Short mmCIF file of C-alpha atoms and ligand atoms in Angstrom, two decimals:
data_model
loop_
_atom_site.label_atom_id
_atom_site.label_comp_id
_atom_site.label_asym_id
_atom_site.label_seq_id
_atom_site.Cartn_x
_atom_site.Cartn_y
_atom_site.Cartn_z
CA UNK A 1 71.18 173.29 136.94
CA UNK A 2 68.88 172.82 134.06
CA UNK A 3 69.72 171.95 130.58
CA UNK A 4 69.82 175.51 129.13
CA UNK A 5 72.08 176.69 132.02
CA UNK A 6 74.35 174.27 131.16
CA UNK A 7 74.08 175.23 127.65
CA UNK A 8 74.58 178.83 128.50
CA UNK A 9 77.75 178.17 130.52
CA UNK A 10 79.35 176.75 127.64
CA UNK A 11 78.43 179.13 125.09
CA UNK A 12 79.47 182.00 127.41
CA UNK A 13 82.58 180.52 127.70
CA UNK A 14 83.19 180.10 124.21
CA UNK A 15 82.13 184.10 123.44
CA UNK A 16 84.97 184.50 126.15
CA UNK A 17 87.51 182.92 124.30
CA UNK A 18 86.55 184.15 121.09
CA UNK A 19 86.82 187.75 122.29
CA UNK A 20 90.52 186.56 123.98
CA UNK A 21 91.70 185.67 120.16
CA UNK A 22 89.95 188.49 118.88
CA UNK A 23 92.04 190.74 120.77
CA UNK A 24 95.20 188.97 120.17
CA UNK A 25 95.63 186.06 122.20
CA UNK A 26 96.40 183.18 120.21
CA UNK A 27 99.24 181.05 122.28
CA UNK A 28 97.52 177.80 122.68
CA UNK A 29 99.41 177.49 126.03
CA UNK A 30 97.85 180.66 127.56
CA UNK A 31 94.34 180.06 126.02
CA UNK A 32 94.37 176.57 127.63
CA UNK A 33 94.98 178.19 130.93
CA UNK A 34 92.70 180.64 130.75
CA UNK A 35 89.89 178.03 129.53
CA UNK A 36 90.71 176.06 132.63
CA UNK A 37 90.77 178.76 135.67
CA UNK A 38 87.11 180.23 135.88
CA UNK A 39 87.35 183.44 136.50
CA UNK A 40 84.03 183.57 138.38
CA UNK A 41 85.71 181.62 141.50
CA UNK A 42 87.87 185.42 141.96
CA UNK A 43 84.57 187.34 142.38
CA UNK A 44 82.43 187.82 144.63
CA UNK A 45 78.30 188.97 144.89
CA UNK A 46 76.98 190.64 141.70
CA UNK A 47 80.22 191.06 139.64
CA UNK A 48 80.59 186.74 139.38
CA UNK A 49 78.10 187.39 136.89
CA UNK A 50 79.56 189.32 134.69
CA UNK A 51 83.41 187.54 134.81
CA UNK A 52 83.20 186.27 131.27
CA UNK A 53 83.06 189.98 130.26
CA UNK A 54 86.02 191.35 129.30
CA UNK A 55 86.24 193.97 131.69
CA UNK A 56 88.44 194.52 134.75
CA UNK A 57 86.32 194.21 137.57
CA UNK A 58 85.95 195.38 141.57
CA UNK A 59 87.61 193.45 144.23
CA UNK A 60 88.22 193.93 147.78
CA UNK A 61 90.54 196.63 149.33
CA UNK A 62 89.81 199.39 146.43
CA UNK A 63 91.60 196.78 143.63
CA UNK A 64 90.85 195.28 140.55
CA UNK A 65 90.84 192.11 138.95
CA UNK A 66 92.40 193.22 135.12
CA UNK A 67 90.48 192.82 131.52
CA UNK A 68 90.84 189.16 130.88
CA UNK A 69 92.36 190.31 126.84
CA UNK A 70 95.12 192.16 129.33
CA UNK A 71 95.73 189.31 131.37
CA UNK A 72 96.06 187.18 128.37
CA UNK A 73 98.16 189.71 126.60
CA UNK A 74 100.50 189.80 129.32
CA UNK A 75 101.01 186.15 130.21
CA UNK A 76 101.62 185.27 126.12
CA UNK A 77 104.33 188.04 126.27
CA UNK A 78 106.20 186.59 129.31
CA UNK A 79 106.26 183.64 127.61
CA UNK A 80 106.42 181.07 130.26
CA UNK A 81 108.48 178.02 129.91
CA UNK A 82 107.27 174.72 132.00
CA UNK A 83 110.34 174.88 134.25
CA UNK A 84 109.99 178.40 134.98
CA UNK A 85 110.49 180.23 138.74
CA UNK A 86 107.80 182.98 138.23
CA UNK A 87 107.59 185.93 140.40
CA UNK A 88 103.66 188.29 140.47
CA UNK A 89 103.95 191.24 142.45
CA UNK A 90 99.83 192.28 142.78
CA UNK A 91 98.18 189.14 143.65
CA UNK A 92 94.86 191.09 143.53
CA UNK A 93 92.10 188.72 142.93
CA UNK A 94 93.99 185.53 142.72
CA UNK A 95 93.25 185.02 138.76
CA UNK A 96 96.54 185.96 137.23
CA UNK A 97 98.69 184.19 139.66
CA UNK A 98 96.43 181.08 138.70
CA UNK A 99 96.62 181.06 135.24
CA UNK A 100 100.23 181.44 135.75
CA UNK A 101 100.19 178.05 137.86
CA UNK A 102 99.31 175.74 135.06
CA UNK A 103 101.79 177.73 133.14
CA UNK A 104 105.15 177.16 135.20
CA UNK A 105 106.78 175.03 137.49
CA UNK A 106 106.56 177.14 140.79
CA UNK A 107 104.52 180.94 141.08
CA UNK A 108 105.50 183.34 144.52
CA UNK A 109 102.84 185.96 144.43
CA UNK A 110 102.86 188.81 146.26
CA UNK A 111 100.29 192.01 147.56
CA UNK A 112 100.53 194.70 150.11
CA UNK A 113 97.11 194.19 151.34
CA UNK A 114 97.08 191.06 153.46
CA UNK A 115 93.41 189.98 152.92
CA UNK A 116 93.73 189.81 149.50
CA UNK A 117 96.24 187.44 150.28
CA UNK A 118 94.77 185.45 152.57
CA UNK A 119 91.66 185.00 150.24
CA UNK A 120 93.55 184.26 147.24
CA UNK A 121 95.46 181.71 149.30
CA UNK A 122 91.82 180.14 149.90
CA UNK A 123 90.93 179.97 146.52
CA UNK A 124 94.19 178.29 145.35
CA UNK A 125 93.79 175.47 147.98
CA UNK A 126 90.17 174.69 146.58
CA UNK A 127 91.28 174.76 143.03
CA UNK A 128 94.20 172.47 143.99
CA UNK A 129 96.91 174.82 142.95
CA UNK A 130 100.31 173.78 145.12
CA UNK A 131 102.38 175.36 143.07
CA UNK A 132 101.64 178.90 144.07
CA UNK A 133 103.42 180.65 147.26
CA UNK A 134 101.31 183.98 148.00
CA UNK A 135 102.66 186.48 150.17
CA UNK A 136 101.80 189.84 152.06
CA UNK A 137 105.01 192.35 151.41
CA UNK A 138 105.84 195.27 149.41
CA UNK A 139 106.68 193.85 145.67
CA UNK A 140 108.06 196.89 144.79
CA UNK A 141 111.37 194.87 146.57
CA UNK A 142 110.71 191.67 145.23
CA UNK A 143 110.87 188.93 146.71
CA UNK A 144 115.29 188.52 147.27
CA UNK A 145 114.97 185.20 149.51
CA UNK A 146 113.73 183.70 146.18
CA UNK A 147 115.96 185.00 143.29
CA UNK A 148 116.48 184.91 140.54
CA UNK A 149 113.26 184.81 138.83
CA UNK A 150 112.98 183.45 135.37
CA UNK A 151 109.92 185.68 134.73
CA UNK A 152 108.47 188.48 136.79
CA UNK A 153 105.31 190.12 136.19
CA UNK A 154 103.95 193.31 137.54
CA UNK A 155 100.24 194.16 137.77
CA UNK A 156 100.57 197.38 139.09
CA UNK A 157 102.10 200.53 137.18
CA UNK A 158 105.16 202.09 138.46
CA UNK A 159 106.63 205.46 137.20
CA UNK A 160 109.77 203.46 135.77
CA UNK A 161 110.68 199.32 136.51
CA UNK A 162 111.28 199.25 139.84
CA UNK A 163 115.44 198.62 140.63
CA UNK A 164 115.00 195.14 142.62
CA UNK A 165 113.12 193.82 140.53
CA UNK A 166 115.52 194.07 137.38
CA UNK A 167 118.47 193.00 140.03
CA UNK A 168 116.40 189.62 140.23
CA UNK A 169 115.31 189.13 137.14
CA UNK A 170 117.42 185.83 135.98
CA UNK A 171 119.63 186.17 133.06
CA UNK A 172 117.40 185.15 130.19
CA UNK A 173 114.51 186.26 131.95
CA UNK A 174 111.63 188.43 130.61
CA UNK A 175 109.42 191.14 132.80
CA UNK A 176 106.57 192.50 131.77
CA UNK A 177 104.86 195.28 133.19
CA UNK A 178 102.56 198.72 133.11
CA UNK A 179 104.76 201.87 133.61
CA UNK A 180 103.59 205.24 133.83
CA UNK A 181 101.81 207.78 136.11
CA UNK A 182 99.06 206.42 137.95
CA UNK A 183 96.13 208.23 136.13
CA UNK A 184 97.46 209.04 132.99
CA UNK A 185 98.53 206.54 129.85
CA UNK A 186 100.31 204.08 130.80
CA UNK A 187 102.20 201.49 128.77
CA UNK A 188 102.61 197.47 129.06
CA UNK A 189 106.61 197.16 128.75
CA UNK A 190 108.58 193.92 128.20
CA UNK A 191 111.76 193.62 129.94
CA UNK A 192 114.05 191.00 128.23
CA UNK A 193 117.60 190.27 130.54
CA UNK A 194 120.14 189.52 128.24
CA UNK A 195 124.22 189.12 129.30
CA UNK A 196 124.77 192.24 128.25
CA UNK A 197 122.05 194.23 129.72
CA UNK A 198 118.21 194.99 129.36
CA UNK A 199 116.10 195.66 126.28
CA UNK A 200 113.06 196.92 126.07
CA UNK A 201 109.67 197.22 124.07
CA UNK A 202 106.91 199.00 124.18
CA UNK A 203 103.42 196.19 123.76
CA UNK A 204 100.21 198.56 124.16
CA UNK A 205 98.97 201.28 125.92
CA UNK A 206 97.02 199.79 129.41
CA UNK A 207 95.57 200.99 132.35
CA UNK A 208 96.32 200.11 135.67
CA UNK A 209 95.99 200.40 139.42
CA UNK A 210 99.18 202.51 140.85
CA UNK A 211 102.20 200.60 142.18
CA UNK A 212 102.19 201.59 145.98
CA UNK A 213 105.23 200.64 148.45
CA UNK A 214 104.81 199.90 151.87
CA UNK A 215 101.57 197.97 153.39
CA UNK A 216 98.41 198.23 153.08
CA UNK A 217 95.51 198.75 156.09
CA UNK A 218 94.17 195.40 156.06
N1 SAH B 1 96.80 190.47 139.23
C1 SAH B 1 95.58 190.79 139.91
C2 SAH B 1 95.13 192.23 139.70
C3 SAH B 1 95.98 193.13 140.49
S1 SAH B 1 95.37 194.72 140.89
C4 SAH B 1 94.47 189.84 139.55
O1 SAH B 1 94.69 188.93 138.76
O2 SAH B 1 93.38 189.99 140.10
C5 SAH B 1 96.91 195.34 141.49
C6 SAH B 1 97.32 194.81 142.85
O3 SAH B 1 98.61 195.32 143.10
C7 SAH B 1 96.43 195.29 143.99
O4 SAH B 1 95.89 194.19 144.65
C8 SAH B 1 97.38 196.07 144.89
O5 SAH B 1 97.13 195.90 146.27
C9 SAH B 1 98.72 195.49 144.49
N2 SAH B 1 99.88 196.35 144.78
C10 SAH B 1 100.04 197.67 144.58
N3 SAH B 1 101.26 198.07 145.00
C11 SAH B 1 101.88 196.95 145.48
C12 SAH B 1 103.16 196.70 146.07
N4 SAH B 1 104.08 197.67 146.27
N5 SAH B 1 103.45 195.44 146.45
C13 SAH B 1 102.55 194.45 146.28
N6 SAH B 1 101.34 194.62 145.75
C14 SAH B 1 101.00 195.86 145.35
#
Protein backbone atom coordinates (compact mmCIF):
# COMPACT_ATOMS: atom_id res chain seq x y z
CA UNK A 1 0.00 0.00 0.00
CA UNK A 2 1.40 3.30 -0.98
CA UNK A 3 1.38 6.45 0.92
CA UNK A 4 -1.76 8.02 -0.63
CA UNK A 5 -3.73 4.75 -0.07
CA UNK A 6 -3.02 4.95 3.28
CA UNK A 7 -3.97 8.48 3.29
CA UNK A 8 -7.17 7.72 1.54
CA UNK A 9 -8.18 5.00 4.03
CA UNK A 10 -8.09 7.37 6.72
CA UNK A 11 -9.80 10.18 5.23
CA UNK A 12 -12.57 7.83 4.00
CA UNK A 13 -13.00 6.77 7.26
CA UNK A 14 -13.27 10.00 8.74
CA UNK A 15 -16.09 11.20 5.86
CA UNK A 16 -17.74 7.94 7.35
CA UNK A 17 -17.96 9.09 10.67
CA UNK A 18 -18.73 12.49 9.91
CA UNK A 19 -21.78 11.44 7.90
CA UNK A 20 -22.67 8.90 11.18
CA UNK A 21 -22.88 12.31 13.45
CA UNK A 22 -24.39 14.09 10.77
CA UNK A 23 -27.25 11.89 10.82
CA UNK A 24 -27.54 11.66 14.47
CA UNK A 25 -25.17 9.45 15.97
CA UNK A 26 -23.35 11.07 18.60
CA UNK A 27 -22.94 8.30 21.61
CA UNK A 28 -19.25 8.14 21.91
CA UNK A 29 -19.75 4.43 22.89
CA UNK A 30 -21.42 3.46 19.56
CA UNK A 31 -19.14 5.72 17.38
CA UNK A 32 -16.10 3.97 18.96
CA UNK A 33 -17.52 0.70 17.86
CA UNK A 34 -18.35 1.52 14.72
CA UNK A 35 -14.74 3.22 14.14
CA UNK A 36 -13.28 -0.09 15.20
CA UNK A 37 -15.32 -2.92 13.11
CA UNK A 38 -14.54 -2.22 9.31
CA UNK A 39 -17.29 -2.72 7.61
CA UNK A 40 -15.44 -3.79 4.45
CA UNK A 41 -14.47 -7.30 6.20
CA UNK A 42 -18.78 -8.05 5.77
CA UNK A 43 -18.56 -7.61 1.96
CA UNK A 44 -17.61 -9.30 -0.52
CA UNK A 45 -16.30 -8.55 -4.55
CA UNK A 46 -17.25 -5.07 -5.84
CA UNK A 47 -19.53 -3.78 -3.00
CA UNK A 48 -16.14 -3.83 -0.28
CA UNK A 49 -15.54 -0.81 -2.11
CA UNK A 50 -18.14 1.10 -1.51
CA UNK A 51 -18.73 0.02 2.54
CA UNK A 52 -17.84 3.45 3.84
CA UNK A 53 -20.95 4.65 1.92
CA UNK A 54 -23.78 4.99 3.77
CA UNK A 55 -25.89 2.74 2.00
CA UNK A 56 -27.29 -0.71 2.81
CA UNK A 57 -25.65 -2.99 0.66
CA UNK A 58 -26.09 -6.74 -1.15
CA UNK A 59 -25.17 -9.79 0.67
CA UNK A 60 -25.60 -13.36 0.13
CA UNK A 61 -28.99 -15.25 0.20
CA UNK A 62 -31.14 -12.13 -1.27
CA UNK A 63 -30.16 -9.95 2.21
CA UNK A 64 -28.76 -6.85 3.09
CA UNK A 65 -26.24 -5.46 5.16
CA UNK A 66 -28.32 -2.03 6.65
CA UNK A 67 -27.25 1.88 6.09
CA UNK A 68 -24.43 2.24 8.52
CA UNK A 69 -26.56 5.89 9.99
CA UNK A 70 -29.40 2.94 10.68
CA UNK A 71 -27.18 0.67 12.29
CA UNK A 72 -25.83 3.41 14.37
CA UNK A 73 -29.23 4.79 15.06
CA UNK A 74 -30.35 1.61 16.32
CA UNK A 75 -27.50 0.45 18.54
CA UNK A 76 -27.43 4.24 20.40
CA UNK A 77 -31.22 3.62 21.04
CA UNK A 78 -30.76 0.16 22.69
CA UNK A 79 -28.47 1.66 24.72
CA UNK A 80 -26.19 -1.08 25.68
CA UNK A 81 -24.80 -1.36 29.09
CA UNK A 82 -21.21 -3.29 29.47
CA UNK A 83 -22.82 -6.17 31.38
CA UNK A 84 -25.51 -6.61 29.01
CA UNK A 85 -26.99 -10.29 27.60
CA UNK A 86 -27.87 -9.06 24.03
CA UNK A 87 -30.05 -10.97 21.77
CA UNK A 88 -29.88 -10.03 17.29
CA UNK A 89 -32.34 -11.88 15.48
CA UNK A 90 -30.94 -11.20 11.50
CA UNK A 91 -27.35 -11.83 11.70
CA UNK A 92 -27.18 -10.88 7.98
CA UNK A 93 -23.75 -9.78 7.18
CA UNK A 94 -22.14 -10.16 10.49
CA UNK A 95 -21.64 -6.17 11.03
CA UNK A 96 -24.34 -5.38 13.51
CA UNK A 97 -23.82 -8.32 15.69
CA UNK A 98 -20.07 -7.03 15.77
CA UNK A 99 -20.45 -3.71 16.69
CA UNK A 100 -22.68 -5.01 19.29
CA UNK A 101 -19.65 -7.22 20.65
CA UNK A 102 -17.48 -4.42 21.81
CA UNK A 103 -20.65 -3.01 23.14
CA UNK A 104 -21.82 -5.80 25.72
CA UNK A 105 -20.74 -8.51 27.71
CA UNK A 106 -22.10 -11.55 25.66
CA UNK A 107 -24.16 -11.18 21.88
CA UNK A 108 -26.40 -14.63 20.61
CA UNK A 109 -27.16 -13.81 17.05
CA UNK A 110 -29.39 -15.45 15.10
CA UNK A 111 -30.57 -15.98 11.00
CA UNK A 112 -32.73 -18.38 9.16
CA UNK A 113 -30.35 -18.82 6.41
CA UNK A 114 -27.55 -21.03 7.64
CA UNK A 115 -24.69 -19.73 5.39
CA UNK A 116 -25.00 -16.49 6.48
CA UNK A 117 -24.32 -17.93 9.63
CA UNK A 118 -21.67 -19.93 9.04
CA UNK A 119 -19.80 -16.99 7.27
CA UNK A 120 -20.45 -14.53 9.85
CA UNK A 121 -19.19 -17.09 12.35
CA UNK A 122 -15.85 -16.93 10.14
CA UNK A 123 -15.50 -13.45 10.24
CA UNK A 124 -15.97 -13.13 14.05
CA UNK A 125 -13.18 -15.75 14.69
CA UNK A 126 -10.69 -13.61 12.50
CA UNK A 127 -11.64 -10.40 14.12
CA UNK A 128 -11.23 -12.11 17.53
CA UNK A 129 -14.75 -11.59 18.66
CA UNK A 130 -15.55 -14.53 21.51
CA UNK A 131 -18.16 -12.92 22.76
CA UNK A 132 -20.64 -13.54 20.02
CA UNK A 133 -22.80 -16.96 19.80
CA UNK A 134 -24.38 -17.04 16.12
CA UNK A 135 -27.02 -19.33 15.37
CA UNK A 136 -29.20 -20.81 12.43
CA UNK A 137 -33.10 -20.77 13.79
CA UNK A 138 -36.15 -18.86 13.29
CA UNK A 139 -35.73 -15.49 15.57
CA UNK A 140 -39.09 -14.79 15.21
CA UNK A 141 -39.05 -17.37 18.60
CA UNK A 142 -36.13 -16.08 20.11
CA UNK A 143 -33.81 -17.70 21.42
CA UNK A 144 -35.83 -19.26 25.10
CA UNK A 145 -32.68 -21.53 26.17
CA UNK A 146 -31.04 -18.09 26.71
CA UNK A 147 -33.58 -15.72 28.42
CA UNK A 148 -34.01 -13.16 29.49
CA UNK A 149 -32.32 -10.78 27.31
CA UNK A 150 -31.32 -7.42 28.58
CA UNK A 151 -31.57 -5.99 25.03
CA UNK A 152 -32.95 -7.52 21.87
CA UNK A 153 -32.65 -6.14 18.55
CA UNK A 154 -34.47 -6.99 15.41
CA UNK A 155 -33.15 -6.33 11.90
CA UNK A 156 -35.91 -7.53 10.12
CA UNK A 157 -39.53 -5.85 10.05
CA UNK A 158 -42.39 -7.72 11.39
CA UNK A 159 -46.11 -6.65 11.01
CA UNK A 160 -46.26 -6.07 14.95
CA UNK A 161 -43.24 -7.20 17.79
CA UNK A 162 -43.22 -10.58 17.59
CA UNK A 163 -44.89 -12.33 21.13
CA UNK A 164 -41.59 -14.34 22.25
CA UNK A 165 -39.63 -11.94 21.90
CA UNK A 166 -41.41 -9.41 24.38
CA UNK A 167 -41.89 -12.71 26.78
CA UNK A 168 -37.93 -12.61 26.91
CA UNK A 169 -37.19 -9.38 26.97
CA UNK A 170 -35.67 -8.90 30.73
CA UNK A 171 -37.40 -6.54 32.96
CA UNK A 172 -35.57 -3.29 32.34
CA UNK A 173 -34.78 -4.30 29.02
CA UNK A 174 -35.14 -2.24 25.79
CA UNK A 175 -36.03 -3.73 22.05
CA UNK A 176 -35.70 -2.01 19.22
CA UNK A 177 -36.98 -2.87 16.01
CA UNK A 178 -38.61 -2.09 12.29
CA UNK A 179 -42.39 -2.92 12.24
CA UNK A 180 -44.55 -2.70 9.40
CA UNK A 181 -45.52 -4.38 6.08
CA UNK A 182 -42.73 -5.62 4.19
CA UNK A 183 -42.81 -3.09 1.23
CA UNK A 184 -44.47 -0.30 2.55
CA UNK A 185 -43.22 2.38 5.45
CA UNK A 186 -42.06 0.93 8.03
CA UNK A 187 -41.09 2.35 11.42
CA UNK A 188 -37.93 1.77 13.88
CA UNK A 189 -39.86 1.16 17.36
CA UNK A 190 -38.27 1.08 20.84
CA UNK A 191 -39.61 -1.35 23.20
CA UNK A 192 -38.81 -0.34 26.86
CA UNK A 193 -39.93 -3.42 29.63
CA UNK A 194 -40.87 -1.80 32.59
CA UNK A 195 -42.66 -3.77 35.87
CA UNK A 196 -45.66 -2.72 34.84
CA UNK A 197 -45.72 -3.44 31.24
CA UNK A 198 -44.30 -2.18 27.79
CA UNK A 199 -43.97 1.34 26.39
CA UNK A 200 -43.39 2.29 23.29
CA UNK A 201 -41.96 5.02 20.81
CA UNK A 202 -41.95 5.63 17.59
CA UNK A 203 -37.74 6.68 16.39
CA UNK A 204 -37.93 7.14 12.41
CA UNK A 205 -39.40 5.84 9.54
CA UNK A 206 -36.80 2.81 8.03
CA UNK A 207 -36.77 0.35 5.56
CA UNK A 208 -36.16 -3.11 5.93
CA UNK A 209 -35.92 -6.66 4.69
CA UNK A 210 -39.30 -8.67 5.81
CA UNK A 211 -39.23 -10.74 9.00
CA UNK A 212 -39.73 -14.39 7.63
CA UNK A 213 -40.39 -17.53 10.07
CA UNK A 214 -39.26 -20.79 9.40
CA UNK A 215 -35.75 -21.63 7.51
CA UNK A 216 -34.28 -20.61 4.87
CA UNK A 217 -32.90 -22.85 1.60
CA UNK A 218 -29.37 -22.68 2.35
N1 LIG B 1 -28.07 -7.16 10.82
C1 LIG B 1 -27.63 -7.53 9.50
C2 LIG B 1 -28.60 -7.15 8.41
C3 LIG B 1 -29.75 -8.06 8.43
S1 LIG B 1 -30.71 -8.23 6.98
C4 LIG B 1 -26.26 -6.97 9.21
O1 LIG B 1 -25.68 -6.30 10.06
O2 LIG B 1 -25.75 -7.26 8.13
C5 LIG B 1 -32.01 -9.14 7.75
C6 LIG B 1 -31.69 -10.58 8.08
O3 LIG B 1 -32.79 -11.09 8.79
C7 LIG B 1 -31.50 -11.47 6.85
O4 LIG B 1 -30.24 -12.04 6.87
C8 LIG B 1 -32.60 -12.51 7.00
O5 LIG B 1 -32.21 -13.81 6.60
C9 LIG B 1 -32.88 -12.46 8.48
N2 LIG B 1 -34.20 -12.96 8.89
C10 LIG B 1 -35.41 -12.73 8.34
N3 LIG B 1 -36.37 -13.39 9.02
C11 LIG B 1 -35.73 -14.07 10.03
C12 LIG B 1 -36.17 -14.94 11.07
N4 LIG B 1 -37.46 -15.29 11.25
N5 LIG B 1 -35.24 -15.43 11.91
C13 LIG B 1 -33.94 -15.12 11.77
N6 LIG B 1 -33.47 -14.31 10.81
C14 LIG B 1 -34.35 -13.79 9.94
Amino acid sequence: MTGSDVGSEAERKMQFLFALRKRGVTNARVLNAMEKIDRGVFLRGLFAGRAYEDMPLPIACGQTISQPSVVGLMTQALDVPPRAKVLEVGTGSGYQAAILSRLARRVYTIDRHKRLVVEARRIFEDLDLNNITAITADGSRGLPDQAPFDRIIVTAAAEDPPGPLLAQLAIGGIMVLPVGQSDHVQSLIKVTRGEDGFEYEELLPVRFVPLIEGLGQE
